[in-house]
PDB file of C-alpha atoms in Angstrom:
ATOM      1  CA  MET A   1      -0.871  15.410  24.880  1.00 41.00           C
ATOM      2  CA  SER A   2      -1.651  13.118  21.934  1.00 42.00           C
ATOM      3  CA  LYS A   3      -0.125   9.653  21.866  1.00 46.00           C
ATOM      4  CA  LEU A   4       2.932   9.039  19.705  1.00 43.00           C
ATOM      5  CA  ILE A   5       2.312   6.570  16.897  1.00 51.00           C
ATOM      6  CA  TYR A   6       5.181   4.203  16.169  1.00 57.00           C
ATOM      7  CA  ARG A   7       5.676   3.440  12.490  1.00 71.00           C
ATOM      8  CA  THR A   8       8.078   0.905  11.037  1.00 85.00           C
ATOM      9  CA  LEU A   9      10.436   1.685   8.182  1.00 87.00           C
ATOM     10  CA  ARG A  10       8.360  -0.546   5.911  1.00 86.00           C
ATOM     11  CA  GLU A  11       5.187   1.408   6.716  1.00 85.00           C
ATOM     12  CA  ASN A  12       6.914   4.696   5.916  1.00 88.00           C
ATOM     13  CA  VAL A  13       8.239   3.302   2.634  1.00 92.00           C
ATOM     14  CA  VAL A  14       4.779   1.966   1.706  1.00 89.00           C
ATOM     15  CA  ASP A  15       3.252   5.390   2.346  1.00 84.00           C
ATOM     16  CA  ALA A  16       5.929   7.145   0.288  1.00 89.00           C
ATOM     17  CA  ILE A  17       5.552   4.870  -2.744  1.00 91.00           C
ATOM     18  CA  ARG A  18       1.765   4.798  -2.495  1.00 85.00           C
ATOM     19  CA  GLU A  19       1.591   8.589  -2.457  1.00 82.00           C
ATOM     20  CA  LYS A  20       3.836   8.802  -5.534  1.00 86.00           C
ATOM     21  CA  ILE A  21       1.402   6.476  -7.326  1.00 84.00           C
ATOM     22  CA  LEU A  22      -1.737   8.283  -6.116  1.00 78.00           C
ATOM     23  CA  LYS A  23      -0.306  11.631  -7.187  1.00 78.00           C
ATOM     24  CA  ARG A  24       0.604  10.161 -10.593  1.00 80.00           C
ATOM     25  CA  GLU A  25       4.320  10.731 -10.104  1.00 85.00           C
ATOM     26  CA  LEU A  26       4.444   7.075 -11.143  1.00 87.00           C
ATOM     27  CA  GLU A  27       1.992   6.640 -14.029  1.00 85.00           C
ATOM     28  CA  PRO A  28      -0.087   3.490 -14.775  1.00 86.00           C
ATOM     29  CA  GLY A  29       1.946   1.000 -16.777  1.00 87.00           C
ATOM     30  CA  VAL A  30       5.288   2.448 -15.663  1.00 88.00           C
ATOM     31  CA  ARG A  31       7.837  -0.110 -14.477  1.00 92.00           C
ATOM     32  CA  ILE A  32       9.030   0.442 -10.911  1.00 92.00           C
ATOM     33  CA  ILE A  33      12.817   0.395 -10.547  1.00 92.00           C
ATOM     34  CA  GLU A  34      13.835  -0.737  -7.052  1.00 92.00           C
ATOM     35  CA  LYS A  35      17.297   0.837  -7.332  1.00 93.00           C
ATOM     36  CA  GLU A  36      15.849   4.265  -8.169  1.00 93.00           C
ATOM     37  CA  LEU A  37      13.360   4.141  -5.269  1.00 93.00           C
ATOM     38  CA  SER A  38      16.082   2.933  -2.926  1.00 94.00           C
ATOM     39  CA  GLU A  39      18.290   5.892  -3.808  1.00 94.00           C
ATOM     40  CA  GLU A  40      15.451   8.420  -3.735  1.00 94.00           C
ATOM     41  CA  LEU A  41      14.099   7.295  -0.345  1.00 93.00           C
ATOM     42  CA  GLY A  42      17.515   6.594   1.166  1.00 94.00           C
ATOM     43  CA  VAL A  43      16.765   3.012   2.211  1.00 94.00           C
ATOM     44  CA  SER A  44      18.042  -0.417   1.214  1.00 93.00           C
ATOM     45  CA  ARG A  45      16.193  -2.585  -1.298  1.00 92.00           C
ATOM     46  CA  GLY A  46      14.799  -4.874   1.446  1.00 92.00           C
ATOM     47  CA  PRO A  47      12.139  -2.412   2.708  1.00 93.00           C
ATOM     48  CA  ILE A  48      11.404  -1.429  -0.916  1.00 94.00           C
ATOM     49  CA  ARG A  49      10.613  -5.057  -1.827  1.00 93.00           C
ATOM     50  CA  GLU A  50       8.441  -5.483   1.292  1.00 92.00           C
ATOM     51  CA  ALA A  51       6.549  -2.298   0.457  1.00 92.00           C
ATOM     52  CA  LEU A  52       5.993  -3.395  -3.142  1.00 93.00           C
ATOM     53  CA  ARG A  53       4.532  -6.706  -1.948  1.00 91.00           C
ATOM     54  CA  GLN A  54       2.013  -4.843   0.200  1.00 88.00           C
ATOM     55  CA  LEU A  55       1.114  -2.461  -2.618  1.00 89.00           C
ATOM     56  CA  GLU A  56       0.606  -5.482  -4.868  1.00 89.00           C
ATOM     57  CA  GLN A  57      -1.921  -6.790  -2.320  1.00 83.00           C
ATOM     58  CA  GLU A  58      -3.612  -3.386  -2.333  1.00 79.00           C
ATOM     59  CA  GLY A  59      -4.094  -3.744  -6.062  1.00 79.00           C
ATOM     60  CA  ILE A  60      -2.235  -0.681  -7.315  1.00 83.00           C
ATOM     61  CA  ILE A  61       0.887  -2.406  -8.594  1.00 88.00           C
ATOM     62  CA  GLU A  62       1.357  -5.750 -10.336  1.00 90.00           C
ATOM     63  CA  TYR A  63       4.224  -8.196 -10.667  1.00 89.00           C
ATOM     64  CA  THR A  64       5.103  -9.827 -13.977  1.00 89.00           C
ATOM     65  CA  ARG A  65       7.662 -12.604 -14.156  1.00 87.00           C
ATOM     66  CA  ASN A  66      10.937 -11.605 -15.826  1.00 83.00           C
ATOM     67  CA  VAL A  67       9.729  -7.987 -15.887  1.00 84.00           C
ATOM     68  CA  GLY A  68       9.212  -6.972 -12.283  1.00 89.00           C
ATOM     69  CA  CYS A  69       6.720  -4.569 -10.711  1.00 92.00           C
ATOM     70  CA  SER A  70       4.787  -1.890 -12.539  1.00 93.00           C
ATOM     71  CA  VAL A  71       1.956   0.490 -11.675  1.00 90.00           C
ATOM     72  CA  LYS A  72      -1.324  -1.286 -12.360  1.00 86.00           C
ATOM     73  CA  LYS A  73      -3.990   0.113 -14.657  1.00 83.00           C
ATOM     74  CA  VAL A  74      -7.032   0.005 -12.377  1.00 79.00           C
ATOM     75  CA  THR A  75     -10.576   0.353 -13.726  1.00 81.00           C
ATOM     76  CA  ILE A  76     -13.918   1.381 -12.273  1.00 83.00           C
ATOM     77  CA  LYS A  77     -15.010  -2.246 -12.561  1.00 83.00           C
ATOM     78  CA  ASP A  78     -12.130  -3.213 -10.239  1.00 82.00           C
ATOM     79  CA  LEU A  79     -13.457  -0.713  -7.696  1.00 83.00           C
ATOM     80  CA  TYR A  80     -16.992  -2.034  -8.139  1.00 86.00           C
ATOM     81  CA  GLU A  81     -15.945  -5.626  -7.451  1.00 86.00           C
ATOM     82  CA  ILE A  82     -13.977  -4.640  -4.345  1.00 87.00           C
ATOM     83  CA  TYR A  83     -16.792  -2.510  -2.941  1.00 89.00           C
ATOM     84  CA  LEU A  84     -19.476  -5.066  -3.794  1.00 91.00           C
ATOM     85  CA  LEU A  85     -17.648  -7.725  -1.791  1.00 92.00           C
ATOM     86  CA  ARG A  86     -16.735  -5.427   1.070  1.00 92.00           C
ATOM     87  CA  SER A  87     -20.262  -4.039   1.437  1.00 94.00           C
ATOM     88  CA  THR A  88     -21.635  -7.602   1.354  1.00 95.00           C
ATOM     89  CA  TYR A  89     -19.345  -8.645   4.200  1.00 95.00           C
ATOM     90  CA  GLU A  90     -20.266  -5.573   6.249  1.00 96.00           C
ATOM     91  CA  ALA A  91     -23.983  -6.193   5.694  1.00 97.00           C
ATOM     92  CA  LEU A  92     -23.497  -9.811   6.785  1.00 96.00           C
ATOM     93  CA  ALA A  93     -21.766  -8.586   9.948  1.00 96.00           C
ATOM     94  CA  VAL A  94     -24.722  -6.307  10.685  1.00 96.00           C
ATOM     95  CA  LYS A  95     -27.213  -9.153  10.201  1.00 96.00           C
ATOM     96  CA  LEU A  96     -25.209 -11.525  12.386  1.00 95.00           C
ATOM     97  CA  GLY A  97     -25.197  -8.876  15.099  1.00 92.00           C
ATOM     98  CA  GLY A  98     -28.905  -8.217  14.690  1.00 93.00           C
ATOM     99  CA  GLY A  99     -28.187  -4.585  13.841  1.00 93.00           C
ATOM    100  CA  ARG A 100     -27.398  -3.831  17.463  1.00 91.00           C
ATOM    101  CA  MET A 101     -24.799  -1.133  18.052  1.00 92.00           C
ATOM    102  CA  GLU A 102     -23.702  -0.514  21.631  1.00 92.00           C
ATOM    103  CA  GLU A 103     -23.296   2.986  23.047  1.00 94.00           C
ATOM    104  CA  LYS A 104     -19.516   2.532  23.174  1.00 95.00           C
ATOM    105  CA  ASP A 105     -19.523   1.679  19.451  1.00 95.00           C
ATOM    106  CA  ILE A 106     -21.475   4.808  18.573  1.00 96.00           C
ATOM    107  CA  ALA A 107     -19.196   6.886  20.812  1.00 96.00           C
ATOM    108  CA  LYS A 108     -16.098   5.569  19.014  1.00 96.00           C
ATOM    109  CA  MET A 109     -17.653   6.246  15.614  1.00 96.00           C
ATOM    110  CA  GLU A 110     -18.525   9.794  16.661  1.00 96.00           C
ATOM    111  CA  GLU A 111     -14.939  10.298  17.851  1.00 94.00           C
ATOM    112  CA  ILE A 112     -13.605   9.101  14.490  1.00 94.00           C
ATOM    113  CA  LEU A 113     -16.076  11.329  12.661  1.00 93.00           C
ATOM    114  CA  THR A 114     -14.810  14.315  14.649  1.00 91.00           C
ATOM    115  CA  ARG A 115     -11.292  13.487  13.467  1.00 89.00           C
ATOM    116  CA  MET A 116     -12.590  13.270   9.903  1.00 87.00           C
ATOM    117  CA  ASP A 117     -13.953  16.806  10.151  1.00 86.00           C
ATOM    118  CA  ASN A 118     -10.521  18.151   9.332  1.00 76.00           C
ATOM    119  CA  ARG A 119      -9.899  19.397   5.811  1.00 64.00           C
ATOM    120  CA  ALA A 120      -6.141  19.272   6.367  1.00 66.00           C
ATOM    121  CA  MET A 121      -6.042  15.487   6.818  1.00 71.00           C
ATOM    122  CA  GLY A 122      -3.497  13.626   4.733  1.00 71.00           C
ATOM    123  CA  TYR A 123      -4.207  10.389   2.869  1.00 70.00           C
ATOM    124  CA  GLY A 124      -2.791   8.227   5.670  1.00 71.00           C
ATOM    125  CA  ASP A 125      -5.121   9.771   8.269  1.00 79.00           C
ATOM    126  CA  ILE A 126      -8.129   9.531   5.945  1.00 81.00           C
ATOM    127  CA  SER A 127      -7.471   5.863   5.229  1.00 80.00           C
ATOM    128  CA  SER A 128      -6.876   5.070   8.908  1.00 83.00           C
ATOM    129  CA  CYS A 129     -10.117   6.751  10.012  1.00 88.00           C
ATOM    130  CA  ASP A 130     -12.085   4.977   7.299  1.00 89.00           C
ATOM    131  CA  HIS A 131     -10.705   1.591   8.382  1.00 89.00           C
ATOM    132  CA  MET A 132     -11.389   2.171  12.099  1.00 93.00           C
ATOM    133  CA  PHE A 133     -14.932   3.389  11.424  1.00 95.00           C
ATOM    134  CA  HIS A 134     -15.967   0.385   9.336  1.00 95.00           C
ATOM    135  CA  LYS A 135     -14.113  -2.086  11.559  1.00 95.00           C
ATOM    136  CA  ILE A 136     -16.447  -1.176  14.424  1.00 96.00           C
ATOM    137  CA  ILE A 137     -19.373  -2.363  12.293  1.00 96.00           C
ATOM    138  CA  VAL A 138     -17.637  -5.595  11.282  1.00 96.00           C
ATOM    139  CA  ASP A 139     -16.457  -6.392  14.818  1.00 94.00           C
ATOM    140  CA  ARG A 140     -20.060  -6.491  16.062  1.00 91.00           C
ATOM    141  CA  ALA A 141     -20.403  -9.895  14.349  1.00 93.00           C
ATOM    142  CA  GLN A 142     -17.618 -11.284  16.579  1.00 93.00           C
ATOM    143  CA  SER A 143     -16.440 -13.492  13.724  1.00 95.00           C
ATOM    144  CA  GLU A 144     -12.691 -13.802  13.181  1.00 93.00           C
ATOM    145  CA  ARG A 145     -13.079 -15.304   9.703  1.00 94.00           C
ATOM    146  CA  LEU A 146     -15.487 -12.608   8.569  1.00 95.00           C
ATOM    147  CA  SER A 147     -13.150  -9.946   9.919  1.00 93.00           C
ATOM    148  CA  LYS A 148     -10.239 -11.551   8.043  1.00 91.00           C
ATOM    149  CA  VAL A 149     -11.915 -11.638   4.611  1.00 90.00           C
ATOM    150  CA  TRP A 150     -13.182  -8.073   5.113  1.00 92.00           C
ATOM    151  CA  THR A 151      -9.715  -6.832   6.076  1.00 86.00           C
ATOM    152  CA  ASP A 152      -8.254  -8.448   2.960  1.00 82.00           C
ATOM    153  CA  LEU A 153     -10.336  -5.936   0.961  1.00 82.00           C
ATOM    154  CA  ASP A 154      -9.272  -2.947   3.038  1.00 77.00           C
ATOM    155  CA  TYR A 155      -7.454  -1.392   0.071  1.00 71.00           C
ATOM    156  CA  GLY A 156     -10.739  -0.294  -1.571  1.00 71.00           C
ATOM    157  CA  SER A 157     -10.257   3.319  -0.514  1.00 71.00           C
ATOM    158  CA  VAL A 158      -6.759   3.262  -2.021  1.00 72.00           C
ATOM    159  CA  VAL A 159      -8.188   2.129  -5.368  1.00 75.00           C
ATOM    160  CA  GLU A 160     -10.909   4.811  -5.202  1.00 75.00           C
ATOM    161  CA  PHE A 161      -8.367   7.574  -4.601  1.00 72.00           C
ATOM    162  CA  TYR A 162      -6.147   6.092  -7.306  1.00 71.00           C
ATOM    163  CA  ILE A 163      -8.695   6.203 -10.125  1.00 71.00           C
ATOM    164  CA  GLY A 164     -10.047   9.572  -8.983  1.00 64.00           C
ATOM    165  CA  ASN A 165      -8.325  12.913  -8.529  1.00 61.00           C
ATOM    166  CA  PHE A 166      -5.959  12.836  -5.568  1.00 58.00           C
ATOM    167  CA  ASP A 167      -7.171  16.022  -3.894  1.00 67.00           C
ATOM    168  CA  GLU A 168      -6.719  15.383  -0.157  1.00 69.00           C
ATOM    169  CA  MET A 169      -8.875  18.336   0.898  1.00 76.00           C
ATOM    170  CA  GLU A 170     -11.778  17.279  -1.327  1.00 76.00           C
ATOM    171  CA  ILE A 171     -11.412  13.659  -0.232  1.00 76.00           C
ATOM    172  CA  ALA A 172     -11.454  14.625   3.463  1.00 77.00           C
ATOM    173  CA  LYS A 173     -14.595  16.713   2.943  1.00 81.00           C
ATOM    174  CA  ARG A 174     -16.445  13.893   1.200  1.00 83.00           C
ATOM    175  CA  GLN A 175     -15.301  11.232   3.662  1.00 86.00           C
ATOM    176  CA  TYR A 176     -16.771  13.199   6.553  1.00 89.00           C
ATOM    177  CA  SER A 177     -20.109  13.603   4.783  1.00 91.00           C
ATOM    178  CA  ILE A 178     -20.619   9.991   3.725  1.00 92.00           C
ATOM    179  CA  HIS A 179     -19.518   8.556   7.075  1.00 94.00           C
ATOM    180  CA  LYS A 180     -21.859  10.912   8.932  1.00 95.00           C
ATOM    181  CA  GLU A 181     -24.776   9.454   6.962  1.00 95.00           C
ATOM    182  CA  LEU A 182     -23.683   5.921   7.822  1.00 96.00           C
ATOM    183  CA  LEU A 183     -23.316   6.819  11.506  1.00 97.00           C
ATOM    184  CA  GLU A 184     -26.908   8.088  11.618  1.00 97.00           C
ATOM    185  CA  ALA A 185     -28.068   4.765  10.177  1.00 97.00           C
ATOM    186  CA  CYS A 186     -26.066   2.832  12.783  1.00 96.00           C
ATOM    187  CA  LYS A 187     -27.733   4.831  15.560  1.00 96.00           C
ATOM    188  CA  THR A 188     -31.087   3.280  14.603  1.00 95.00           C
ATOM    189  CA  SER A 189     -29.817  -0.235  15.483  1.00 93.00           C
ATOM    190  CA  LYS A 190     -32.077  -1.522  12.698  1.00 95.00           C
ATOM    191  CA  ALA A 191     -30.321  -4.073  10.525  1.00 96.00           C
ATOM    192  CA  GLU A 192     -32.252  -3.268   7.339  1.00 96.00           C
ATOM    193  CA  VAL A 193     -31.586   0.466   7.693  1.00 97.00           C
ATOM    194  CA  ILE A 194     -27.865  -0.036   8.315  1.00 97.00           C
ATOM    195  CA  CYS A 195     -27.485  -2.553   5.471  1.00 97.00           C
ATOM    196  CA  ARG A 196     -29.208  -0.166   3.064  1.00 96.00           C
ATOM    197  CA  ALA A 197     -26.906   2.662   4.191  1.00 96.00           C
ATOM    198  CA  ILE A 198     -23.811   0.453   3.755  1.00 96.00           C
ATOM    199  CA  SER A 199     -24.813  -0.462   0.198  1.00 94.00           C
ATOM    200  CA  HIS A 200     -25.431   3.184  -0.652  1.00 93.00           C
ATOM    201  CA  HIS A 201     -22.161   4.190   1.034  1.00 92.00           C
ATOM    202  CA  TYR A 202     -20.099   2.006  -1.286  1.00 90.00           C
ATOM    203  CA  MET A 203     -22.134   1.906  -4.484  1.00 88.00           C
ATOM    204  CA  ASP A 204     -22.589   5.691  -4.533  1.00 86.00           C
ATOM    205  CA  SER A 205     -18.815   5.997  -4.942  1.00 82.00           C
ATOM    206  CA  VAL A 206     -18.907   3.632  -7.922  1.00 84.00           C
ATOM    207  CA  ALA A 207     -21.881   5.452  -9.444  1.00 83.00           C
ATOM    208  CA  ARG A 208     -19.995   8.748  -9.133  1.00 79.00           C
ATOM    209  CA  PHE A 209     -17.126   7.425 -11.220  1.00 76.00           C
ATOM    210  CA  ILE A 210     -19.494   5.861 -13.740  1.00 79.00           C
ATOM    211  CA  GLU A 211     -21.191   9.224 -14.267  1.00 76.00           C
ATOM    212  CA  LYS A 212     -17.856  11.036 -14.417  1.00 71.00           C
ATOM    213  CA  GLU A 213     -16.477   8.648 -17.049  1.00 68.00           C
ATOM    214  CA  GLY A 214     -19.673   8.668 -19.097  1.00 68.00           C
ATOM    215  CA  ILE A 215     -20.082   4.880 -19.029  1.00 68.00           C
ATOM    216  CA  LYS A 216     -23.289   3.792 -20.751  1.00 65.00           C
ATOM    217  CA  GLU A 217     -26.230   2.788 -18.562  1.00 57.00           C
ATOM    218  CA  GLU A 218     -26.618  -0.640 -20.156  1.00 59.00           C
ATOM    219  CA  GLU A 219     -23.019  -1.471 -19.283  1.00 63.00           C
ATOM    220  CA  PHE A 220     -23.112  -0.712 -15.574  1.00 56.00           C
ATOM    221  CA  CYS A 221     -26.590  -2.214 -15.232  1.00 54.00           C
ATOM    222  CA  LEU A 222     -24.908  -5.537 -15.924  1.00 50.00           C
ATOM    223  CA  TRP A 223     -22.871  -4.922 -12.756  1.00 51.00           C
ATOM    224  CA  GLY A 224     -26.030  -4.739 -10.661  1.00 54.00           C
ATOM    225  CA  ILE A 225     -25.824  -1.033  -9.784  1.00 50.00           C
TER     226      ILE A 225
END
């Protein structure tokens, strides 16, 4: 029997609002009305405000004084900056750990990858698996401060799904593929191989959007891609 996962009211409200944004039920630039969300979700305004603060940290809504919260217009450059920083922190963690990955780490990553091989996964499961997988890499550095700054950028996958097409089945398929490649690199326990795979893992996502949007080569070359 699988374990029951306890979720707070705030977490459920965050998921509900986030999904409305990802599915474009709330369009970029649209002001978010707390009263309307409160009535629609059947909760008081307290959990709504808490959820909006978290979503502001995730970078998909923004607060303007005397106006309130609205859905943020996120760009590919935003995604690039988030992934550049996050991949840099992960690479640093690998170097601090000498590239060594213990058997228990690999076993956990393989277990997560097995969960990812499920085309029916919802966004919440996809995001959770992604976080757990990468956290194993970061935790090898045994640095609380490094783990903290990395976690503060944990909303990168949210931004990627937000600026792309929110097709959960397609997302689940791709997540399995790209994490399988990273797992194979981690099995080598060679820092340079893992760091190269981490960079490719993140920057390939940015490059995909750049190609899709038809951004000129000279523009994204300035970003260092």
